[in-house]
Amino acid sequence: MAINYPNGKKFIPQKELPKKNKKKDFSFSNRGKTLEDELNETNEYYLQMGLAVIHKKPVPVQIVKVEYPSRSAAVIREAYFRTPSTTDYNGVWNGRYIDFEAKETENKTSFPLKNIHDHQIHHMSQVVKQQGMAFMIIRFSSLQRYFIMHFEELEVFWDRMVAGGRKSIPLQEIEETAIEVVPGAFPRLDFLPALQQLQMKHT
Amino acid sequence: MAINYPNGKKFIPQKELPKKNKKKDFSFSNRGKTLEDELNETNEYYLQMGLAVIHKKPVPVQIVKVEYPSRSAAVIREAYFRTPSTTDYNGVWNGRYIDFEAKETENKTSFPLKNIHDHQIHHMSQVVKQQGMAFMIIRFSSLQRYFIMHFEELEVFWDRMVAGGRKSIPLQEIEETAIEVVPGAFPRLDFLPALQQLQMKHT
């Protein structure tokens, strides 16, 4: 079976799974949650508390065929995944535009740069030129460690790869250049304090 | 035939129309262009010139069924339109977060407020609390007139309606409270100078 979702992962429409399929044990701990789940919860918390307005952008799809059955909702019958032209998350916090991509890896010693696309790097560089804050949130899933790396740091590693160097960022270099966020109970991934630090470092 | 697209209009996947269906006469003039077309062109121009980074968000869809045919792209076979939880456009300009909804009307004397949803008003108020710029771009299509109205003005008319008053904003009140943008050849709808004015007025 060919897998054609742009980022190489099969798309699983989680909200649509019948409840019996959900592993109940996982709802108490944070195991089994994706980084996206954790960020959505955190962003929802920020929204409720009036701390930040951050949303994940919808998955971009090219719609080809729509049916309009009478007396019920329009049904999309043919559509394709499109490559996003931006990062996945953006919003406003404390007057600042923030924009980020969130990526997780099972790897324990480095973060593979193939997880990021060219056009996302380009987008983040445009954001920084407009004085927005652009960064990447990295989760090392096996280690349960989270890092926030400003685009200006990420760009150095990206350029090194483009120049023929390493295709991944070693954990040690991430520890040296990014800000670690220690996960908590609620909100799971309280990353705003890290943004305060980023702001001081990168104006 | 029932029409079930959230904003009451049938969804037309324009990019997919075969070329022969496109009215060639309209490609020279700006007639026949939707407000969305005009804004996408303008935003693309701003992006190329490094003046602002503004994107339209993808249409949110709830994906239910995806087929993965071998050797070809994944096909979405069942999906539904979801109500967006935010406005359609956001981005960064000159260090400021900007966020807006764009609406057009064929009406010649007033703008019907039914074009706006509750949750969009709520979203814009959250943005303004975070010191972002939130506004609405209104096109009076028959008059070829364009206005930019800051959320704080829009909110007054919205609250008046909620309190049982007018369900639309008369053109005259729009002329008094919003900034008119005179359309040009290229970019079609140069709205950044109006934002400069908005900024001075609404800090």
JSON list of N, CA, C and O in Angstrom, two decimals, chain A residues 124-175:
[
{"chain": "A", "resi": 124, "resn": "MET", "atom": "N", "xyz": [9.63, 30.88, 7.25]},
{"chain": "A", "resi": 124, "resn": "MET", "atom": "CA", "xyz": [10.11, 31.38, 8.55]},
{"chain": "A", "resi": 124, "resn": "MET", "atom": "C", "xyz": [11.10, 32.53, 8.36]},
{"chain": "A", "resi": 124, "resn": "MET", "atom": "O", "xyz": [11.10, 33.48, 9.16]},
{"chain": "A", "resi": 125, "resn": "SER", "atom": "N", "xyz": [11.90, 32.48, 7.30]},
{"chain": "A", "resi": 125, "resn": "SER", "atom": "CA", "xyz": [12.85, 33.58, 7.09]},
{"chain": "A", "resi": 125, "resn": "SER", "atom": "C", "xyz": [12.09, 34.85, 6.71]},
{"chain": "A", "resi": 125, "resn": "SER", "atom": "O", "xyz": [12.46, 35.96, 7.11]},
{"chain": "A", "resi": 126, "resn": "GLN", "atom": "N", "xyz": [11.00, 34.71, 5.96]},
{"chain": "A", "resi": 126, "resn": "GLN", "atom": "CA", "xyz": [10.17, 35.88, 5.62]},
{"chain": "A", "resi": 126, "resn": "GLN", "atom": "C", "xyz": [9.53, 36.47, 6.87]},
{"chain": "A", "resi": 126, "resn": "GLN", "atom": "O", "xyz": [9.43, 37.69, 7.01]},
{"chain": "A", "resi": 127, "resn": "VAL", "atom": "N", "xyz": [9.10, 35.59, 7.77]},
{"chain": "A", "resi": 127, "resn": "VAL", "atom": "CA", "xyz": [8.47, 36.05, 9.02]},
{"chain": "A", "resi": 127, "resn": "VAL", "atom": "C", "xyz": [9.46, 36.86, 9.86]},
{"chain": "A", "resi": 127, "resn": "VAL", "atom": "O", "xyz": [9.14, 37.93, 10.37]},
{"chain": "A", "resi": 128, "resn": "VAL", "atom": "N", "xyz": [10.68, 36.34, 9.97]},
{"chain": "A", "resi": 128, "resn": "VAL", "atom": "CA", "xyz": [11.69, 37.02, 10.78]},
{"chain": "A", "resi": 128, "resn": "VAL", "atom": "C", "xyz": [12.02, 38.38, 10.17]},
{"chain": "A", "resi": 128, "resn": "VAL", "atom": "O", "xyz": [12.22, 39.36, 10.89]},
{"chain": "A", "resi": 129, "resn": "LYS", "atom": "N", "xyz": [12.05, 38.46, 8.84]},
{"chain": "A", "resi": 129, "resn": "LYS", "atom": "CA", "xyz": [12.30, 39.75, 8.17]},
{"chain": "A", "resi": 129, "resn": "LYS", "atom": "C", "xyz": [11.20, 40.76, 8.48]},
{"chain": "A", "resi": 129, "resn": "LYS", "atom": "O", "xyz": [11.45, 41.96, 8.49]},
{"chain": "A", "resi": 130, "resn": "GLN", "atom": "N", "xyz": [9.99, 40.28, 8.72]},
{"chain": "A", "resi": 130, "resn": "GLN", "atom": "CA", "xyz": [8.89, 41.18, 9.10]},
{"chain": "A", "resi": 130, "resn": "GLN", "atom": "C", "xyz": [8.82, 41.37, 10.62]},
{"chain": "A", "resi": 130, "resn": "GLN", "atom": "O", "xyz": [7.80, 41.81, 11.15]},
{"chain": "A", "resi": 131, "resn": "GLN", "atom": "N", "xyz": [9.89, 40.96, 11.30]},
{"chain": "A", "resi": 131, "resn": "GLN", "atom": "CA", "xyz": [9.99, 41.11, 12.76]},
{"chain": "A", "resi": 131, "resn": "GLN", "atom": "C", "xyz": [9.00, 40.26, 13.53]},
{"chain": "A", "resi": 131, "resn": "GLN", "atom": "O", "xyz": [8.61, 40.61, 14.66]},
{"chain": "A", "resi": 132, "resn": "GLY", "atom": "N", "xyz": [8.56, 39.17, 12.91]},
{"chain": "A", "resi": 132, "resn": "GLY", "atom": "CA", "xyz": [7.78, 38.19, 13.66]},
{"chain": "A", "resi": 132, "resn": "GLY", "atom": "C", "xyz": [8.73, 37.22, 14.35]},
{"chain": "A", "resi": 132, "resn": "GLY", "atom": "O", "xyz": [9.93, 37.21, 14.06]},
{"chain": "A", "resi": 133, "resn": "MET", "atom": "N", "xyz": [8.19, 36.43, 15.29]},
{"chain": "A", "resi": 133, "resn": "MET", "atom": "CA", "xyz": [9.00, 35.39, 15.93]},
{"chain": "A", "resi": 133, "resn": "MET", "atom": "C", "xyz": [8.73, 34.06, 15.25]},
{"chain": "A", "resi": 133, "resn": "MET", "atom": "O", "xyz": [7.59, 33.59, 15.27]},
{"chain": "A", "resi": 134, "resn": "ALA", "atom": "N", "xyz": [9.77, 33.46, 14.69]},
{"chain": "A", "resi": 134, "resn": "ALA", "atom": "CA", "xyz": [9.59, 32.16, 14.05]},
{"chain": "A", "resi": 134, "resn": "ALA", "atom": "C", "xyz": [10.49, 31.15, 14.75]},
{"chain": "A", "resi": 134, "resn": "ALA", "atom": "O", "xyz": [11.65, 31.45, 15.04]},
{"chain": "A", "resi": 135, "resn": "PHE", "atom": "N", "xyz": [9.95, 29.99, 15.01]},
{"chain": "A", "resi": 135, "resn": "PHE", "atom": "CA", "xyz": [10.74, 28.98, 15.72]},
{"chain": "A", "resi": 135, "resn": "PHE", "atom": "C", "xyz": [10.19, 27.59, 15.45]},
{"chain": "A", "resi": 135, "resn": "PHE", "atom": "O", "xyz": [9.16, 27.44, 14.77]},
{"chain": "A", "resi": 136, "resn": "MET", "atom": "N", "xyz": [10.89, 26.60, 15.96]},
{"chain": "A", "resi": 136, "resn": "MET", "atom": "CA", "xyz": [10.45, 25.23, 15.79]},
{"chain": "A", "resi": 136, "resn": "MET", "atom": "C", "xyz": [10.35, 24.60, 17.17]},
{"chain": "A", "resi": 136, "resn": "MET", "atom": "O", "xyz": [11.19, 24.85, 18.03]},
{"chain": "A", "resi": 137, "resn": "ILE", "atom": "N", "xyz": [9.28, 23.82, 17.38]},
{"chain": "A", "resi": 137, "resn": "ILE", "atom": "CA", "xyz": [9.16, 23.05, 18.61]},
{"chain": "A", "resi": 137, "resn": "ILE", "atom": "C", "xyz": [9.51, 21.60, 18.26]},
{"chain": "A", "resi": 137, "resn": "ILE", "atom": "O", "xyz": [8.92, 21.03, 17.34]},
{"chain": "A", "resi": 138, "resn": "ILE", "atom": "N", "xyz": [10.51, 21.07, 18.95]},
{"chain": "A", "resi": 138, "resn": "ILE", "atom": "CA", "xyz": [10.97, 19.70, 18.67]},
{"chain": "A", "resi": 138, "resn": "ILE", "atom": "C", "xyz": [10.63, 18.82, 19.87]},
{"chain": "A", "resi": 138, "resn": "ILE", "atom": "O", "xyz": [10.92, 19.19, 21.01]},
{"chain": "A", "resi": 139, "resn": "ARG", "atom": "N", "xyz": [10.01, 17.69, 19.59]},
{"chain": "A", "resi": 139, "resn": "ARG", "atom": "CA", "xyz": [9.82, 16.71, 20.66]},
{"chain": "A", "resi": 139, "resn": "ARG", "atom": "C", "xyz": [10.64, 15.47, 20.37]},
{"chain": "A", "resi": 139, "resn": "ARG", "atom": "O", "xyz": [10.51, 14.88, 19.29]},
{"chain": "A", "resi": 140, "resn": "PHE", "atom": "N", "xyz": [11.48, 15.10, 21.32]},
{"chain": "A", "resi": 140, "resn": "PHE", "atom": "CA", "xyz": [12.12, 13.79, 21.27]},
{"chain": "A", "resi": 140, "resn": "PHE", "atom": "C", "xyz": [11.20, 12.84, 22.02]},
{"chain": "A", "resi": 140, "resn": "PHE", "atom": "O", "xyz": [11.23, 12.78, 23.25]},
{"chain": "A", "resi": 141, "resn": "SER", "atom": "N", "xyz": [10.38, 12.14, 21.25]},
{"chain": "A", "resi": 141, "resn": "SER", "atom": "CA", "xyz": [9.29, 11.37, 21.88]},
{"chain": "A", "resi": 141, "resn": "SER", "atom": "C", "xyz": [9.79, 10.29, 22.83]},
{"chain": "A", "resi": 141, "resn": "SER", "atom": "O", "xyz": [9.22, 10.09, 23.90]},
{"chain": "A", "resi": 142, "resn": "SER", "atom": "N", "xyz": [10.85, 9.60, 22.46]},
{"chain": "A", "resi": 142, "resn": "SER", "atom": "CA", "xyz": [11.34, 8.51, 23.32]},
{"chain": "A", "resi": 142, "resn": "SER", "atom": "C", "xyz": [11.95, 9.07, 24.60]},
{"chain": "A", "resi": 142, "resn": "SER", "atom": "O", "xyz": [11.94, 8.41, 25.63]},
{"chain": "A", "resi": 143, "resn": "LEU", "atom": "N", "xyz": [12.48, 10.27, 24.51]},
{"chain": "A", "resi": 143, "resn": "LEU", "atom": "CA", "xyz": [13.14, 10.85, 25.69]},
{"chain": "A", "resi": 143, "resn": "LEU", "atom": "C", "xyz": [12.19, 11.72, 26.50]},
{"chain": "A", "resi": 143, "resn": "LEU", "atom": "O", "xyz": [12.53, 12.15, 27.61]},
{"chain": "A", "resi": 144, "resn": "GLN", "atom": "N", "xyz": [11.01, 12.00, 25.92]},
{"chain": "A", "resi": 144, "resn": "GLN", "atom": "CA", "xyz": [10.07, 12.96, 26.55]},
{"chain": "A", "resi": 144, "resn": "GLN", "atom": "C", "xyz": [10.75, 14.30, 26.84]},
{"chain": "A", "resi": 144, "resn": "GLN", "atom": "O", "xyz": [10.58, 14.89, 27.91]},
{"chain": "A", "resi": 145, "resn": "ARG", "atom": "N", "xyz": [11.53, 14.77, 25.86]},
{"chain": "A", "resi": 145, "resn": "ARG", "atom": "CA", "xyz": [12.17, 16.08, 26.00]},
{"chain": "A", "resi": 145, "resn": "ARG", "atom": "C", "xyz": [11.70, 16.99, 24.87]},
{"chain": "A", "resi": 145, "resn": "ARG", "atom": "O", "xyz": [11.50, 16.55, 23.74]},
{"chain": "A", "resi": 146, "resn": "TYR", "atom": "N", "xyz": [11.53, 18.27, 25.20]},
{"chain": "A", "resi": 146, "resn": "TYR", "atom": "CA", "xyz": [10.97, 19.25, 24.27]},
{"chain": "A", "resi": 146, "resn": "TYR", "atom": "C", "xyz": [11.91, 20.45, 24.18]},
{"chain": "A", "resi": 146, "resn": "TYR", "atom": "O", "xyz": [12.41, 20.94, 25.20]},
{"chain": "A", "resi": 147, "resn": "PHE", "atom": "N", "xyz": [12.08, 20.95, 22.97]},
{"chain": "A", "resi": 147, "resn": "PHE", "atom": "CA", "xyz": [12.96, 22.11, 22.78]},
{"chain": "A", "resi": 147, "resn": "PHE", "atom": "C", "xyz": [12.31, 23.13, 21.87]},
{"chain": "A", "resi": 147, "resn": "PHE", "atom": "O", "xyz": [11.57, 22.78, 20.94]},
{"chain": "A", "resi": 148, "resn": "ILE", "atom": "N", "xyz": [12.62, 24.39, 22.13]},
{"chain": "A", "resi": 148, "resn": "ILE", "atom": "CA", "xyz": [12.18, 25.46, 21.25]},
{"chain": "A", "resi": 148, "resn": "ILE", "atom": "C", "xyz": [13.42, 26.09, 20.65]},
{"chain": "A", "resi": 148, "resn": "ILE", "atom": "O", "xyz": [14.30, 26.59, 21.36]},
{"chain": "A", "resi": 149, "resn": "MET", "atom": "N", "xyz": [13.51, 26.03, 19.33]},
{"chain": "A", "resi": 149, "resn": "MET", "atom": "CA", "xyz": [14.67, 26.55, 18.64]},
{"chain": "A", "resi": 149, "resn": "MET", "atom": "C", "xyz": [14.26, 27.72, 17.75]},
{"chain": "A", "resi": 149, "resn": "MET", "atom": "O", "xyz": [13.41, 27.56, 16.87]},
{"chain": "A", "resi": 150, "resn": "HIS", "atom": "N", "xyz": [14.85, 28.86, 17.98]},
{"chain": "A", "resi": 150, "resn": "HIS", "atom": "CA", "xyz": [14.56, 30.04, 17.16]},
{"chain": "A", "resi": 150, "resn": "HIS", "atom": "C", "xyz": [14.99, 29.78, 15.72]},
{"chain": "A", "resi": 150, "resn": "HIS", "atom": "O", "xyz": [15.95, 29.05, 15.47]},
{"chain": "A", "resi": 151, "resn": "PHE", "atom": "N", "xyz": [14.29, 30.41, 14.79]},
{"chain": "A", "resi": 151, "resn": "PHE", "atom": "CA", "xyz": [14.63, 30.20, 13.38]},
{"chain": "A", "resi": 151, "resn": "PHE", "atom": "C", "xyz": [16.08, 30.54, 13.07]},
{"chain": "A", "resi": 151, "resn": "PHE", "atom": "O", "xyz": [16.72, 29.87, 12.27]},
{"chain": "A", "resi": 152, "resn": "GLU", "atom": "N", "xyz": [16.61, 31.57, 13.73]},
{"chain": "A", "resi": 152, "resn": "GLU", "atom": "CA", "xyz": [18.00, 31.96, 13.42]},
{"chain": "A", "resi": 152, "resn": "GLU", "atom": "C", "xyz": [19.01, 30.87, 13.78]},
{"chain": "A", "resi": 152, "resn": "GLU", "atom": "O", "xyz": [20.07, 30.78, 13.14]},
{"chain": "A", "resi": 153, "resn": "GLU", "atom": "N", "xyz": [18.70, 30.06, 14.77]},
{"chain": "A", "resi": 153, "resn": "GLU", "atom": "CA", "xyz": [19.56, 28.91, 15.10]},
{"chain": "A", "resi": 153, "resn": "GLU", "atom": "C", "xyz": [19.32, 27.78, 14.10]},
{"chain": "A", "resi": 153, "resn": "GLU", "atom": "O", "xyz": [20.26, 27.18, 13.57]},
{"chain": "A", "resi": 154, "resn": "LEU", "atom": "N", "xyz": [18.06, 27.52, 13.86]},
{"chain": "A", "resi": 154, "resn": "LEU", "atom": "CA", "xyz": [17.70, 26.46, 12.92]},
{"chain": "A", "resi": 154, "resn": "LEU", "atom": "C", "xyz": [18.34, 26.70, 11.55]},
{"chain": "A", "resi": 154, "resn": "LEU", "atom": "O", "xyz": [18.83, 25.76, 10.91]},
{"chain": "A", "resi": 155, "resn": "GLU", "atom": "N", "xyz": [18.34, 27.94, 11.15]},
{"chain": "A", "resi": 155, "resn": "GLU", "atom": "CA", "xyz": [18.87, 28.30, 9.84]},
{"chain": "A", "resi": 155, "resn": "GLU", "atom": "C", "xyz": [20.36, 27.91, 9.71]},
{"chain": "A", "resi": 155, "resn": "GLU", "atom": "O", "xyz": [20.80, 27.50, 8.64]},
{"chain": "A", "resi": 156, "resn": "VAL", "atom": "N", "xyz": [21.10, 28.05, 10.80]},
{"chain": "A", "resi": 156, "resn": "VAL", "atom": "CA", "xyz": [22.52, 27.70, 10.79]},
{"chain": "A", "resi": 156, "resn": "VAL", "atom": "C", "xyz": [22.69, 26.21, 10.47]},
{"chain": "A", "resi": 156, "resn": "VAL", "atom": "O", "xyz": [23.49, 25.83, 9.61]},
{"chain": "A", "resi": 157, "resn": "PHE", "atom": "N", "xyz": [21.88, 25.37, 11.15]},
{"chain": "A", "resi": 157, "resn": "PHE", "atom": "CA", "xyz": [21.97, 23.93, 10.91]},
{"chain": "A", "resi": 157, "resn": "PHE", "atom": "C", "xyz": [21.47, 23.58, 9.51]},
{"chain": "A", "resi": 157, "resn": "PHE", "atom": "O", "xyz": [21.99, 22.69, 8.84]},
{"chain": "A", "resi": 158, "resn": "TRP", "atom": "N", "xyz": [20.44, 24.28, 9.06]},
{"chain": "A", "resi": 158, "resn": "TRP", "atom": "CA", "xyz": [19.89, 24.05, 7.73]},
{"chain": "A", "resi": 158, "resn": "TRP", "atom": "C", "xyz": [20.95, 24.38, 6.67]},
{"chain": "A", "resi": 158, "resn": "TRP", "atom": "O", "xyz": [21.20, 23.60, 5.75]},
{"chain": "A", "resi": 159, "resn": "ASP", "atom": "N", "xyz": [21.57, 25.53, 6.82]},
{"chain": "A", "resi": 159, "resn": "ASP", "atom": "CA", "xyz": [22.59, 25.95, 5.86]},
{"chain": "A", "resi": 159, "resn": "ASP", "atom": "C", "xyz": [23.78, 24.99, 5.85]},
{"chain": "A", "resi": 159, "resn": "ASP", "atom": "O", "xyz": [24.37, 24.72, 4.81]},
{"chain": "A", "resi": 160, "resn": "ARG", "atom": "N", "xyz": [24.12, 24.49, 7.03]},
{"chain": "A", "resi": 160, "resn": "ARG", "atom": "CA", "xyz": [25.21, 23.52, 7.10]},
{"chain": "A", "resi": 160, "resn": "ARG", "atom": "C", "xyz": [24.87, 22.28, 6.27]},
{"chain": "A", "resi": 160, "resn": "ARG", "atom": "O", "xyz": [25.70, 21.77, 5.52]},
{"chain": "A", "resi": 161, "resn": "MET", "atom": "N", "xyz": [23.60, 21.84, 6.36]},
{"chain": "A", "resi": 161, "resn": "MET", "atom": "CA", "xyz": [23.18, 20.67, 5.59]},
{"chain": "A", "resi": 161, "resn": "MET", "atom": "C", "xyz": [23.23, 20.98, 4.09]},
{"chain": "A", "resi": 161, "resn": "MET", "atom": "O", "xyz": [23.75, 20.19, 3.29]},
{"chain": "A", "resi": 162, "resn": "VAL", "atom": "N", "xyz": [22.68, 22.14, 3.72]},
{"chain": "A", "resi": 162, "resn": "VAL", "atom": "CA", "xyz": [22.64, 22.52, 2.31]},
{"chain": "A", "resi": 162, "resn": "VAL", "atom": "C", "xyz": [24.06, 22.60, 1.73]},
{"chain": "A", "resi": 162, "resn": "VAL", "atom": "O", "xyz": [24.31, 22.24, 0.58]},
{"chain": "A", "resi": 163, "resn": "ALA", "atom": "N", "xyz": [25.01, 23.01, 2.58]},
{"chain": "A", "resi": 163, "resn": "ALA", "atom": "CA", "xyz": [26.41, 23.10, 2.14]},
{"chain": "A", "resi": 163, "resn": "ALA", "atom": "C", "xyz": [27.09, 21.73, 2.11]},
{"chain": "A", "resi": 163, "resn": "ALA", "atom": "O", "xyz": [28.29, 21.63, 1.87]},
{"chain": "A", "resi": 164, "resn": "GLY", "atom": "N", "xyz": [26.33, 20.67, 2.39]},
{"chain": "A", "resi": 164, "resn": "GLY", "atom": "CA", "xyz": [26.89, 19.33, 2.30]},
{"chain": "A", "resi": 164, "resn": "GLY", "atom": "C", "xyz": [27.22, 18.70, 3.64]},
{"chain": "A", "resi": 164, "resn": "GLY", "atom": "O", "xyz": [27.75, 17.59, 3.72]},
{"chain": "A", "resi": 165, "resn": "GLY", "atom": "N", "xyz": [26.89, 19.38, 4.72]},
{"chain": "A", "resi": 165, "resn": "GLY", "atom": "CA", "xyz": [27.18, 18.86, 6.07]},
{"chain": "A", "resi": 165, "resn": "GLY", "atom": "C", "xyz": [26.10, 17.93, 6.60]},
{"chain": "A", "resi": 165, "resn": "GLY", "atom": "O", "xyz": [25.29, 17.40, 5.82]},
{"chain": "A", "resi": 166, "resn": "ARG", "atom": "N", "xyz": [26.08, 17.77, 7.91]},
{"chain": "A", "resi": 166, "resn": "ARG", "atom": "CA", "xyz": [25.16, 16.83, 8.58]},
{"chain": "A", "resi": 166, "resn": "ARG", "atom": "C", "xyz": [23.70, 17.03, 8.18]},
{"chain": "A", "resi": 166, "resn": "ARG", "atom": "O", "xyz": [23.23, 18.16, 8.07]},
{"chain": "A", "resi": 167, "resn": "LYS", "atom": "N", "xyz": [23.00, 15.93, 8.03]},
{"chain": "A", "resi": 167, "resn": "LYS", "atom": "CA", "xyz": [21.57, 15.98, 7.67]},
{"chain": "A", "resi": 167, "resn": "LYS", "atom": "C", "xyz": [20.67, 15.97, 8.90]},
{"chain": "A", "resi": 167, "resn": "LYS", "atom": "O", "xyz": [19.46, 15.85, 8.79]},
{"chain": "A", "resi": 168, "resn": "SER", "atom": "N", "xyz": [21.29, 16.07, 10.07]},
{"chain": "A", "resi": 168, "resn": "SER", "atom": "CA", "xyz": [20.50, 16.09, 11.31]},
{"chain": "A", "resi": 168, "resn": "SER", "atom": "C", "xyz": [21.19, 17.01, 12.30]},
{"chain": "A", "resi": 168, "resn": "SER", "atom": "O", "xyz": [22.36, 17.37, 12.11]},
{"chain": "A", "resi": 169, "resn": "ILE", "atom": "N", "xyz": [20.45, 17.39, 13.35]},
{"chain": "A", "resi": 169, "resn": "ILE", "atom": "CA", "xyz": [21.05, 18.21, 14.40]},
{"chain": "A", "resi": 169, "resn": "ILE", "atom": "C", "xyz": [21.26, 17.32, 15.61]},
{"chain": "A", "resi": 169, "resn": "ILE", "atom": "O", "xyz": [20.30, 16.79, 16.17]},
{"chain": "A", "resi": 170, "resn": "PRO", "atom": "N", "xyz": [22.52, 17.13, 16.02]},
{"chain": "A", "resi": 170, "resn": "PRO", "atom": "CA", "xyz": [22.76, 16.29, 17.20]},
{"chain": "A", "resi": 170, "resn": "PRO", "atom": "C", "xyz": [22.09, 16.89, 18.44]},
{"chain": "A", "resi": 170, "resn": "PRO", "atom": "O", "xyz": [22.03, 18.11, 18.57]},
{"chain": "A", "resi": 171, "resn": "LEU", "atom": "N", "xyz": [21.60, 16.02, 19.30]},
{"chain": "A", "resi": 171, "resn": "LEU", "atom": "CA", "xyz": [20.93, 16.46, 20.52]},
{"chain": "A", "resi": 171, "resn": "LEU", "atom": "C", "xyz": [21.80, 17.46, 21.30]},
{"chain": "A", "resi": 171, "resn": "LEU", "atom": "O", "xyz": [21.29, 18.46, 21.82]},
{"chain": "A", "resi": 172, "resn": "GLN", "atom": "N", "xyz": [23.09, 17.20, 21.31]},
{"chain": "A", "resi": 172, "resn": "GLN", "atom": "CA", "xyz": [23.98, 18.09, 22.08]},
{"chain": "A", "resi": 172, "resn": "GLN", "atom": "C", "xyz": [23.95, 19.52, 21.54]},
{"chain": "A", "resi": 172, "resn": "GLN", "atom": "O", "xyz": [23.91, 20.48, 22.31]},
{"chain": "A", "resi": 173, "resn": "GLU", "atom": "N", "xyz": [23.91, 19.64, 20.22]},
{"chain": "A", "resi": 173, "resn": "GLU", "atom": "CA", "xyz": [23.85, 20.99, 19.63]},
{"chain": "A", "resi": 173, "resn": "GLU", "atom": "C", "xyz": [22.48, 21.64, 19.91]},
{"chain": "A", "resi": 173, "resn": "GLU", "atom": "O", "xyz": [22.39, 22.86, 20.05]},
{"chain": "A", "resi": 174, "resn": "ILE", "atom": "N", "xyz": [21.45, 20.81, 19.97]},
{"chain": "A", "resi": 174, "resn": "ILE", "atom": "CA", "xyz": [20.12, 21.34, 20.32]},
{"chain": "A", "resi": 174, "resn": "ILE", "atom": "C", "xyz": [20.13, 21.85, 21.75]},
{"chain": "A", "resi": 174, "resn": "ILE", "atom": "O", "xyz": [19.64, 22.95, 22.05]},
{"chain": "A", "resi": 175, "resn": "GLU", "atom": "N", "xyz": [20.73, 21.07, 22.65]},
{"chain": "A", "resi": 175, "resn": "GLU", "atom": "CA", "xyz": [20.82, 21.49, 24.05]},
{"chain": "A", "resi": 175, "resn": "GLU", "atom": "C", "xyz": [21.57, 22.82, 24.19]},
{"chain": "A", "resi": 175, "resn": "GLU", "atom": "O", "xyz": [21.25, 23.64, 25.05]}
]
